[in-house]
Short mmCIF file of N, CA, C and O in Angstrom, two decimals:
data_model
loop_
_atom_site.label_atom_id
_atom_site.label_comp_id
_atom_site.label_asym_id
_atom_site.label_seq_id
_atom_site.Cartn_x
_atom_site.Cartn_y
_atom_site.Cartn_z
N MET J 1 43.75 223.35 155.41
CA MET J 1 44.35 223.44 154.11
C MET J 1 44.52 222.03 153.53
O MET J 1 45.07 221.16 154.18
N LEU J 2 44.08 221.84 152.29
CA LEU J 2 44.14 220.55 151.63
C LEU J 2 45.37 220.50 150.74
O LEU J 2 45.54 221.31 149.84
N LEU J 3 46.29 219.56 151.01
CA LEU J 3 47.53 219.48 150.25
C LEU J 3 47.37 218.71 148.95
O LEU J 3 48.05 218.99 147.97
N TYR J 4 46.52 217.72 148.93
CA TYR J 4 46.31 216.95 147.72
C TYR J 4 44.87 216.46 147.68
O TYR J 4 44.22 216.33 148.70
N LYS J 5 44.41 216.22 146.47
CA LYS J 5 43.05 215.71 146.29
C LYS J 5 43.12 214.25 145.88
O LYS J 5 43.99 213.86 145.10
N THR J 6 42.20 213.48 146.40
CA THR J 6 42.10 212.09 145.94
C THR J 6 41.05 212.03 144.85
O THR J 6 40.02 212.70 144.92
N LYS J 7 41.31 211.24 143.84
CA LYS J 7 40.36 211.11 142.75
C LYS J 7 39.22 210.20 143.19
O LYS J 7 39.43 209.16 143.80
N LYS J 8 38.02 210.60 142.85
CA LYS J 8 36.84 209.84 143.27
C LYS J 8 36.69 208.55 142.46
O LYS J 8 36.21 207.56 142.97
N ASN J 9 37.08 208.57 141.19
CA ASN J 9 36.89 207.40 140.34
C ASN J 9 37.94 206.33 140.56
O ASN J 9 37.76 205.20 140.14
N GLN J 10 39.03 206.67 141.19
CA GLN J 10 40.12 205.72 141.35
C GLN J 10 39.89 204.85 142.59
O GLN J 10 39.65 205.36 143.68
N PRO J 11 39.93 203.52 142.42
CA PRO J 11 39.73 202.65 143.57
C PRO J 11 40.93 202.73 144.52
O PRO J 11 42.02 203.10 144.12
N ALA J 12 40.70 202.37 145.75
CA ALA J 12 41.79 202.37 146.73
C ALA J 12 42.82 201.32 146.35
O ALA J 12 42.48 200.18 146.03
N LYS J 13 44.08 201.72 146.37
CA LYS J 13 45.15 200.81 145.97
C LYS J 13 45.60 200.00 147.17
O LYS J 13 45.78 200.52 148.26
N GLY J 14 45.78 198.71 146.93
CA GLY J 14 46.34 197.84 147.96
C GLY J 14 47.85 197.90 147.87
O GLY J 14 48.43 198.87 147.36
N ASN J 15 48.49 196.89 148.32
CA ASN J 15 49.94 196.83 148.19
C ASN J 15 50.31 196.59 146.74
O ASN J 15 49.71 195.76 146.06
N ARG J 16 51.31 197.29 146.30
CA ARG J 16 51.77 197.13 144.93
C ARG J 16 53.12 196.45 144.95
O ARG J 16 53.92 196.65 145.85
N LEU J 17 53.35 195.61 143.94
CA LEU J 17 54.58 194.84 143.85
C LEU J 17 55.29 195.13 142.54
O LEU J 17 54.65 195.23 141.49
N LEU J 18 56.61 195.23 142.59
CA LEU J 18 57.41 195.28 141.39
C LEU J 18 57.78 193.84 141.07
O LEU J 18 58.49 193.19 141.84
N ILE J 19 57.27 193.34 139.95
CA ILE J 19 57.55 191.95 139.59
C ILE J 19 58.43 191.91 138.34
O ILE J 19 58.49 192.87 137.57
N SER J 20 59.09 190.81 138.18
CA SER J 20 59.98 190.57 137.06
C SER J 20 59.51 189.29 136.36
O SER J 20 59.42 188.24 136.98
N VAL J 21 59.20 189.41 135.05
CA VAL J 21 58.72 188.26 134.27
C VAL J 21 59.74 187.99 133.17
O VAL J 21 59.99 188.83 132.32
N THR J 22 60.33 186.81 133.21
CA THR J 22 61.28 186.39 132.19
C THR J 22 60.56 185.51 131.20
O THR J 22 59.96 184.51 131.58
N VAL J 23 60.61 185.90 129.93
CA VAL J 23 59.99 185.11 128.87
C VAL J 23 61.03 184.11 128.38
O VAL J 23 62.16 184.49 128.07
N LEU J 24 60.65 182.86 128.34
CA LEU J 24 61.57 181.81 127.92
C LEU J 24 62.05 182.07 126.50
O LEU J 24 61.27 182.23 125.59
N GLY J 25 63.37 182.18 126.32
CA GLY J 25 63.96 182.45 125.02
C GLY J 25 64.25 183.91 124.75
O GLY J 25 64.82 184.25 123.74
N SER J 26 63.86 184.80 125.66
CA SER J 26 64.09 186.23 125.48
C SER J 26 65.37 186.65 126.18
O SER J 26 65.90 185.93 127.03
N ALA J 27 65.87 187.83 125.84
CA ALA J 27 67.15 188.30 126.36
C ALA J 27 67.13 188.64 127.84
O ALA J 27 68.10 188.40 128.55
N GLY J 28 66.05 189.20 128.31
CA GLY J 28 66.02 189.61 129.71
C GLY J 28 64.61 189.74 130.22
O GLY J 28 63.64 189.61 129.47
N PRO J 29 64.46 190.02 131.51
CA PRO J 29 63.12 190.08 132.11
C PRO J 29 62.40 191.39 131.79
O PRO J 29 63.01 192.39 131.45
N ILE J 30 61.08 191.33 131.93
CA ILE J 30 60.22 192.51 131.83
C ILE J 30 59.83 192.84 133.27
O ILE J 30 59.42 191.97 134.02
N ARG J 31 59.97 194.10 133.63
CA ARG J 31 59.63 194.52 135.00
C ARG J 31 58.49 195.52 134.95
O ARG J 31 58.52 196.46 134.16
N PHE J 32 57.49 195.31 135.81
CA PHE J 32 56.39 196.25 135.92
C PHE J 32 55.74 196.11 137.29
O PHE J 32 55.97 195.14 138.00
N VAL J 33 54.94 197.11 137.63
CA VAL J 33 54.30 197.17 138.94
C VAL J 33 52.86 196.69 138.81
O VAL J 33 52.14 197.07 137.89
N VAL J 34 52.46 195.80 139.73
CA VAL J 34 51.09 195.29 139.76
C VAL J 34 50.55 195.37 141.18
O VAL J 34 51.31 195.42 142.15
N ASN J 35 49.25 195.36 141.29
CA ASN J 35 48.58 195.28 142.58
C ASN J 35 48.67 193.83 143.05
O ASN J 35 48.55 192.90 142.25
N GLU J 36 48.86 193.61 144.33
CA GLU J 36 48.99 192.23 144.82
C GLU J 36 47.69 191.44 144.69
O GLU J 36 47.70 190.22 144.73
N GLU J 37 46.56 192.10 144.48
CA GLU J 37 45.28 191.43 144.29
C GLU J 37 45.00 191.14 142.81
O GLU J 37 43.95 190.61 142.47
N GLU J 38 45.95 191.44 141.94
CA GLU J 38 45.79 191.21 140.50
C GLU J 38 45.80 189.71 140.20
O GLU J 38 46.56 188.96 140.79
N LEU J 39 44.95 189.29 139.28
CA LEU J 39 44.91 187.88 138.89
C LEU J 39 46.11 187.54 138.01
O LEU J 39 46.64 188.38 137.29
N VAL J 40 46.52 186.28 138.06
CA VAL J 40 47.65 185.80 137.25
C VAL J 40 47.35 185.99 135.76
O VAL J 40 48.24 186.36 134.99
N ALA J 41 46.11 185.79 135.35
CA ALA J 41 45.73 185.97 133.94
C ALA J 41 45.99 187.40 133.49
O ALA J 41 46.47 187.65 132.38
N ASN J 42 45.69 188.38 134.35
CA ASN J 42 45.93 189.79 134.00
C ASN J 42 47.42 190.09 133.95
O ASN J 42 47.86 190.90 133.14
N VAL J 43 48.19 189.45 134.79
CA VAL J 43 49.65 189.64 134.78
C VAL J 43 50.24 189.08 133.49
O VAL J 43 51.10 189.71 132.87
N ILE J 44 49.76 187.93 133.04
CA ILE J 44 50.23 187.35 131.78
C ILE J 44 49.88 188.29 130.63
O ILE J 44 50.71 188.55 129.74
N ASP J 45 48.67 188.83 130.64
CA ASP J 45 48.23 189.74 129.59
C ASP J 45 49.10 191.00 129.57
O ASP J 45 49.53 191.45 128.51
N THR J 46 49.38 191.57 130.72
CA THR J 46 50.22 192.76 130.81
C THR J 46 51.64 192.46 130.34
O THR J 46 52.25 193.27 129.63
N ALA J 47 52.17 191.30 130.70
CA ALA J 47 53.52 190.92 130.28
C ALA J 47 53.60 190.77 128.76
O ALA J 47 54.56 191.23 128.13
N LEU J 48 52.59 190.16 128.15
CA LEU J 48 52.58 189.98 126.70
C LEU J 48 52.47 191.32 125.97
O LEU J 48 53.12 191.54 124.95
N LYS J 49 51.67 192.22 126.51
CA LYS J 49 51.55 193.55 125.89
C LYS J 49 52.84 194.34 126.01
O LYS J 49 53.27 194.99 125.06
N SER J 50 53.49 194.28 127.17
CA SER J 50 54.76 194.96 127.35
C SER J 50 55.84 194.37 126.45
O SER J 50 56.65 195.10 125.87
N TYR J 51 55.84 193.07 126.32
CA TYR J 51 56.79 192.35 125.48
C TYR J 51 56.65 192.80 124.02
O TYR J 51 57.63 193.08 123.34
N ALA J 52 55.41 192.86 123.55
CA ALA J 52 55.16 193.27 122.17
C ALA J 52 55.48 194.75 121.96
O ALA J 52 56.03 195.14 120.93
N ARG J 53 55.15 195.59 122.93
CA ARG J 53 55.41 197.02 122.83
C ARG J 53 56.90 197.32 122.73
O ARG J 53 57.32 198.22 122.02
N GLU J 54 57.71 196.52 123.42
CA GLU J 54 59.16 196.72 123.39
C GLU J 54 59.80 196.10 122.15
O GLU J 54 60.99 196.29 121.92
N GLY J 55 59.04 195.35 121.37
CA GLY J 55 59.56 194.75 120.14
C GLY J 55 60.58 193.65 120.40
O GLY J 55 61.53 193.48 119.64
N ARG J 56 60.37 192.89 121.43
CA ARG J 56 61.32 191.81 121.78
C ARG J 56 61.17 190.61 120.87
O ARG J 56 60.14 190.41 120.24
N LEU J 57 62.21 189.82 120.85
CA LEU J 57 62.24 188.57 120.08
C LEU J 57 62.39 187.40 121.02
O LEU J 57 63.06 187.54 122.04
N PRO J 58 61.89 186.25 120.74
CA PRO J 58 61.06 185.86 119.61
C PRO J 58 59.67 186.44 119.71
O PRO J 58 59.18 186.73 120.80
N ILE J 59 59.02 186.62 118.57
CA ILE J 59 57.67 187.18 118.53
C ILE J 59 56.70 186.15 119.10
O ILE J 59 56.74 184.98 118.74
N LEU J 60 55.83 186.62 119.99
CA LEU J 60 54.87 185.75 120.65
C LEU J 60 53.45 186.10 120.24
O LEU J 60 53.19 187.21 119.79
N SER J 61 52.54 185.18 120.44
CA SER J 61 51.13 185.48 120.19
C SER J 61 50.62 186.34 121.34
O SER J 61 51.22 186.43 122.40
N SER J 62 49.48 186.96 121.12
CA SER J 62 48.93 187.83 122.15
C SER J 62 47.83 187.15 122.97
O SER J 62 47.23 187.78 123.82
N ASP J 63 47.60 185.87 122.71
CA ASP J 63 46.57 185.14 123.44
C ASP J 63 47.13 184.63 124.76
O ASP J 63 48.05 183.80 124.78
N LEU J 64 46.59 185.11 125.85
CA LEU J 64 47.13 184.74 127.16
C LEU J 64 46.84 183.29 127.51
O LEU J 64 47.49 182.72 128.39
N ASN J 65 45.92 182.64 126.80
CA ASN J 65 45.63 181.23 127.06
C ASN J 65 46.70 180.30 126.50
O ASN J 65 46.67 179.10 126.76
N ASP J 66 47.63 180.84 125.71
CA ASP J 66 48.71 180.04 125.14
C ASP J 66 49.94 179.96 126.05
O ASP J 66 50.95 179.40 125.66
N PHE J 67 49.86 180.54 127.25
CA PHE J 67 51.04 180.65 128.10
C PHE J 67 50.77 180.20 129.52
O PHE J 67 49.65 180.25 130.02
N PHE J 68 51.86 179.77 130.17
CA PHE J 68 51.87 179.43 131.60
C PHE J 68 52.76 180.43 132.31
O PHE J 68 53.77 180.88 131.76
N LEU J 69 52.43 180.74 133.55
CA LEU J 69 53.28 181.57 134.40
C LEU J 69 53.77 180.70 135.55
O LEU J 69 52.96 180.10 136.26
N TYR J 70 55.08 180.59 135.69
CA TYR J 70 55.69 179.78 136.74
C TYR J 70 56.41 180.67 137.74
O TYR J 70 56.90 181.73 137.39
N CYS J 71 56.51 180.18 138.94
CA CYS J 71 57.36 180.81 139.95
C CYS J 71 58.52 179.84 140.18
O CYS J 71 58.34 178.79 140.80
N PRO J 72 59.72 180.15 139.66
CA PRO J 72 60.82 179.20 139.75
C PRO J 72 61.26 178.90 141.18
O PRO J 72 61.75 177.81 141.46
N ASN J 73 61.05 179.81 142.09
CA ASN J 73 61.47 179.61 143.48
C ASN J 73 60.54 178.66 144.23
O ASN J 73 60.96 177.97 145.14
N ALA J 74 59.27 178.63 143.83
CA ALA J 74 58.29 177.80 144.54
C ALA J 74 58.47 176.33 144.21
O ALA J 74 58.13 175.47 145.03
N GLY J 75 58.96 176.02 143.02
CA GLY J 75 59.20 174.63 142.65
C GLY J 75 57.94 173.86 142.31
O GLY J 75 57.99 172.66 142.11
N SER J 76 56.82 174.53 142.23
CA SER J 76 55.58 173.83 141.89
C SER J 76 55.29 174.01 140.40
O SER J 76 56.07 174.57 139.66
N GLY J 77 54.12 173.55 139.99
CA GLY J 77 53.71 173.67 138.60
C GLY J 77 53.31 175.08 138.25
O GLY J 77 53.59 176.04 138.98
N ALA J 78 52.64 175.22 137.13
CA ALA J 78 52.19 176.52 136.66
C ALA J 78 51.15 177.10 137.60
O ALA J 78 50.39 176.38 138.25
N LEU J 79 51.12 178.42 137.66
CA LEU J 79 50.15 179.11 138.51
C LEU J 79 48.78 179.08 137.85
O LEU J 79 48.67 179.15 136.63
N SER J 80 47.75 178.99 138.65
CA SER J 80 46.39 179.04 138.15
C SER J 80 46.07 180.46 137.70
O SER J 80 46.43 181.42 138.38
N PRO J 81 45.40 180.63 136.55
CA PRO J 81 45.08 181.98 136.08
C PRO J 81 44.12 182.72 137.00
O PRO J 81 43.99 183.93 136.91
N TRP J 82 43.47 182.01 137.91
CA TRP J 82 42.46 182.64 138.76
C TRP J 82 42.96 182.98 140.15
O TRP J 82 42.22 183.55 140.95
N GLU J 83 44.21 182.64 140.46
CA GLU J 83 44.73 183.03 141.78
C GLU J 83 45.37 184.41 141.69
O GLU J 83 45.73 184.87 140.61
N THR J 84 45.51 185.05 142.84
CA THR J 84 46.11 186.38 142.86
C THR J 84 47.62 186.28 142.87
O THR J 84 48.19 185.32 143.38
N ILE J 85 48.26 187.27 142.29
CA ILE J 85 49.70 187.25 142.15
C ILE J 85 50.39 187.42 143.51
O ILE J 85 51.48 186.91 143.73
N GLY J 86 49.74 188.10 144.44
CA GLY J 86 50.32 188.30 145.76
C GLY J 86 50.28 187.08 146.64
O GLY J 86 51.04 186.97 147.61
N SER J 87 49.42 186.12 146.32
CA SER J 87 49.29 184.91 147.15
C SER J 87 50.47 183.97 146.98
O SER J 87 50.67 183.07 147.79
N VAL J 88 51.25 184.16 145.92
CA VAL J 88 52.37 183.27 145.62
C VAL J 88 53.54 183.53 146.55
O VAL J 88 54.27 182.62 146.94
N GLY J 89 53.74 184.79 146.92
CA GLY J 89 54.87 185.14 147.78
C GLY J 89 56.19 185.23 147.02
O GLY J 89 57.25 185.09 147.59
N CYS J 90 56.10 185.46 145.74
CA CYS J 90 57.29 185.51 144.88
C CYS J 90 57.18 186.74 143.99
O CYS J 90 56.07 187.19 143.68
N ARG J 91 58.30 187.28 143.57
CA ARG J 91 58.29 188.45 142.68
C ARG J 91 58.99 188.20 141.36
O ARG J 91 58.99 189.06 140.51
N ASN J 92 59.58 187.05 141.20
CA ASN J 92 60.24 186.68 139.95
C ASN J 92 59.46 185.52 139.33
O ASN J 92 59.23 184.51 139.98
N PHE J 93 59.12 185.68 138.05
CA PHE J 93 58.30 184.70 137.38
C PHE J 93 58.89 184.34 136.03
O PHE J 93 59.69 185.08 135.47
N MET J 94 58.46 183.19 135.50
CA MET J 94 58.89 182.71 134.20
C MET J 94 57.63 182.50 133.36
O MET J 94 56.70 181.82 133.79
N LEU J 95 57.61 183.09 132.15
CA LEU J 95 56.48 182.94 131.23
C LEU J 95 56.88 181.97 130.14
O LEU J 95 57.87 182.19 129.43
N CYS J 96 56.14 180.87 130.02
CA CYS J 96 56.46 179.81 129.04
C CYS J 96 55.25 179.56 128.16
O CYS J 96 54.11 179.60 128.62
N LYS J 97 55.52 179.26 126.90
CA LYS J 97 54.46 178.93 125.96
C LYS J 97 54.00 177.50 126.22
O LYS J 97 54.81 176.62 126.47
N LYS J 98 52.69 177.29 126.16
CA LYS J 98 52.14 175.95 126.34
C LYS J 98 52.56 175.08 125.16
O LYS J 98 52.59 175.55 124.02
N PRO J 99 52.86 173.82 125.40
CA PRO J 99 53.21 172.93 124.29
C PRO J 99 52.00 172.70 123.39
O PRO J 99 50.90 172.45 123.88
N GLN J 100 52.23 172.81 122.09
CA GLN J 100 51.16 172.60 121.12
C GLN J 100 51.07 171.12 120.78
O GLN J 100 52.09 170.48 120.53
N PRO J 101 49.87 170.56 120.74
CA PRO J 101 49.74 169.14 120.39
C PRO J 101 50.12 168.93 118.93
O PRO J 101 49.80 169.74 118.07
N VAL J 102 50.82 167.85 118.68
CA VAL J 102 51.26 167.52 117.33
C VAL J 102 50.20 166.64 116.68
O VAL J 102 49.84 165.59 117.21
N LYS J 103 49.72 167.09 115.52
CA LYS J 103 48.72 166.32 114.79
C LYS J 103 49.44 165.45 113.79
O LYS J 103 50.23 165.92 112.98
N VAL J 104 49.16 164.15 113.83
CA VAL J 104 49.78 163.20 112.91
C VAL J 104 48.69 162.62 112.03
O VAL J 104 47.73 162.01 112.52
N ASP J 105 48.83 162.84 110.74
CA ASP J 105 47.89 162.27 109.78
C ASP J 105 48.42 160.90 109.39
O ASP J 105 49.61 160.72 109.16
N THR J 106 47.56 159.92 109.28
CA THR J 106 48.02 158.56 108.99
C THR J 106 48.66 158.46 107.62
O THR J 106 49.61 157.73 107.43
N ASP J 107 48.18 159.22 106.63
CA ASP J 107 48.78 159.19 105.30
C ASP J 107 50.17 159.83 105.31
O ASP J 107 51.09 159.35 104.66
N ASP J 108 50.33 160.92 106.06
CA ASP J 108 51.62 161.59 106.15
C ASP J 108 52.64 160.74 106.89
O ASP J 108 53.82 160.77 106.59
N ALA J 109 52.20 159.98 107.87
CA ALA J 109 53.12 159.16 108.64
C ALA J 109 53.72 158.05 107.78
O ALA J 109 54.89 157.69 107.93
N LYS J 110 52.94 157.52 106.86
CA LYS J 110 53.46 156.47 105.99
C LYS J 110 54.48 157.01 105.00
O LYS J 110 55.49 156.39 104.74
N THR J 111 54.23 158.19 104.44
CA THR J 111 55.14 158.75 103.44
C THR J 111 56.38 159.35 104.08
O THR J 111 57.44 159.37 103.48
N SER J 112 56.28 159.84 105.34
CA SER J 112 57.44 160.45 105.98
C SER J 112 58.42 159.40 106.51
O SER J 112 59.55 159.72 106.84
N ALA J 113 57.99 158.15 106.59
CA ALA J 113 58.88 157.11 107.09
C ALA J 113 59.94 156.75 106.06
O ALA J 113 60.99 156.21 106.40
N ILE J 114 59.70 157.08 104.79
CA ILE J 114 60.66 156.79 103.73
C ILE J 114 61.53 158.02 103.53
O ILE J 114 61.04 159.08 103.15
N PRO J 115 62.82 157.94 103.83
CA PRO J 115 63.68 159.11 103.67
C PRO J 115 63.90 159.42 102.20
O PRO J 115 63.97 158.53 101.35
N THR J 116 64.00 160.69 101.89
CA THR J 116 64.26 161.11 100.52
C THR J 116 65.71 161.53 100.40
O THR J 116 66.29 162.07 101.34
N GLN J 117 66.28 161.31 99.25
CA GLN J 117 67.70 161.61 99.03
C GLN J 117 67.92 163.08 98.72
O GLN J 117 68.81 163.70 99.27
N LYS J 118 67.11 163.64 97.85
CA LYS J 118 67.35 165.00 97.38
C LYS J 118 66.36 165.96 98.02
O LYS J 118 65.17 165.69 98.07
N GLY J 119 66.86 167.10 98.48
CA GLY J 119 65.99 168.12 99.03
C GLY J 119 65.39 167.77 100.37
O GLY J 119 64.26 168.11 100.66
N SER J 120 66.14 167.07 101.21
CA SER J 120 65.59 166.67 102.50
C SER J 120 65.46 167.86 103.45
O SER J 120 64.68 167.84 104.36
N GLY J 121 66.27 168.91 103.23
CA GLY J 121 66.16 170.10 104.05
C GLY J 121 66.83 169.99 105.40
O GLY J 121 66.61 170.81 106.27
N SER J 122 67.65 168.99 105.61
CA SER J 122 68.31 168.86 106.90
C SER J 122 69.53 169.78 106.95
O SER J 122 70.06 170.20 105.93
N TRP J 123 69.96 170.08 108.12
CA TRP J 123 71.11 170.98 108.29
C TRP J 123 72.40 170.32 107.82
O TRP J 123 73.33 170.99 107.39
N LYS J 124 72.45 168.98 107.87
CA LYS J 124 73.65 168.29 107.40
C LYS J 124 73.81 168.45 105.89
O LYS J 124 74.91 168.66 105.40
N SER J 125 72.69 168.35 105.17
CA SER J 125 72.79 168.52 103.72
C SER J 125 73.16 169.95 103.36
O SER J 125 73.88 170.19 102.39
N TRP J 126 72.71 170.93 104.15
CA TRP J 126 73.06 172.32 103.89
C TRP J 126 74.56 172.54 104.09
O TRP J 126 75.19 173.23 103.30
N ILE J 127 75.14 171.93 105.13
CA ILE J 127 76.58 172.07 105.38
C ILE J 127 77.37 171.42 104.24
O ILE J 127 78.35 171.99 103.76
N ASN J 128 76.93 170.25 103.81
CA ASN J 128 77.63 169.58 102.71
C ASN J 128 77.56 170.40 101.43
O ASN J 128 78.54 170.48 100.69
N LYS J 129 76.43 171.01 101.16
CA LYS J 129 76.30 171.84 99.97
C LYS J 129 77.19 173.07 100.07
O LYS J 129 77.80 173.49 99.09
N SER J 130 77.27 173.67 101.25
CA SER J 130 78.09 174.88 101.39
C SER J 130 79.57 174.55 101.30
O SER J 130 80.37 175.39 100.90
N ARG J 131 79.98 173.35 101.66
CA ARG J 131 81.38 172.96 101.52
C ARG J 131 81.77 172.79 100.06
O ARG J 131 82.91 173.01 99.67
N ASN J 132 80.81 172.36 99.26
CA ASN J 132 81.09 172.09 97.84
C ASN J 132 81.15 173.37 97.00
O ASN J 132 81.58 173.32 95.86
N LEU J 133 80.72 174.50 97.55
CA LEU J 133 80.80 175.73 96.80
C LEU J 133 82.26 176.15 96.64
O LEU J 133 83.02 176.17 97.61
N LYS J 134 82.65 176.44 95.44
CA LYS J 134 84.02 176.83 95.18
C LYS J 134 84.07 178.33 94.96
O LYS J 134 83.30 178.88 94.16
N ILE J 135 84.96 178.98 95.67
CA ILE J 135 85.12 180.42 95.54
C ILE J 135 86.37 180.67 94.71
O ILE J 135 87.46 180.24 95.07
N SER J 136 86.20 181.37 93.61
CA SER J 136 87.37 181.66 92.77
C SER J 136 88.11 182.87 93.34
O SER J 136 87.51 183.80 93.85
N SER J 137 89.41 182.84 93.22
CA SER J 137 90.22 183.92 93.77
C SER J 137 90.39 185.07 92.77
O SER J 137 91.04 186.06 93.07
N HIS J 138 89.90 184.91 91.56
CA HIS J 138 90.07 185.95 90.54
C HIS J 138 88.81 186.70 90.34
O HIS J 138 87.79 186.42 90.14
#
């Protein structure tokens, strides 16, 4: 008597891990199950899709090349996208956005060195403007 059937199209599953991915700046971790032979790049992609599906903030791009995956317990640098997630020996990860290079135009650098008095857009000027608003009691 056969109690269950195995699907022919489904590959044999290895060990599966419940991992927790915390996105830097987000409220809490995303938890999902992955195969221990899964590549780090696929884990980043799955985390970004889950993050977007849940409607979390801040809004992130969907390009997995814009992010690093770290293991905070290991104390080393970012994980290589081509290594397997099970080889790390960790189940808690941190997803961080790669720093974007700042482009400085030589003409903009000369004009930005001179501070402007009006409309500078700094938070200090906003506070000063809000203090000057007078609210009438009538």
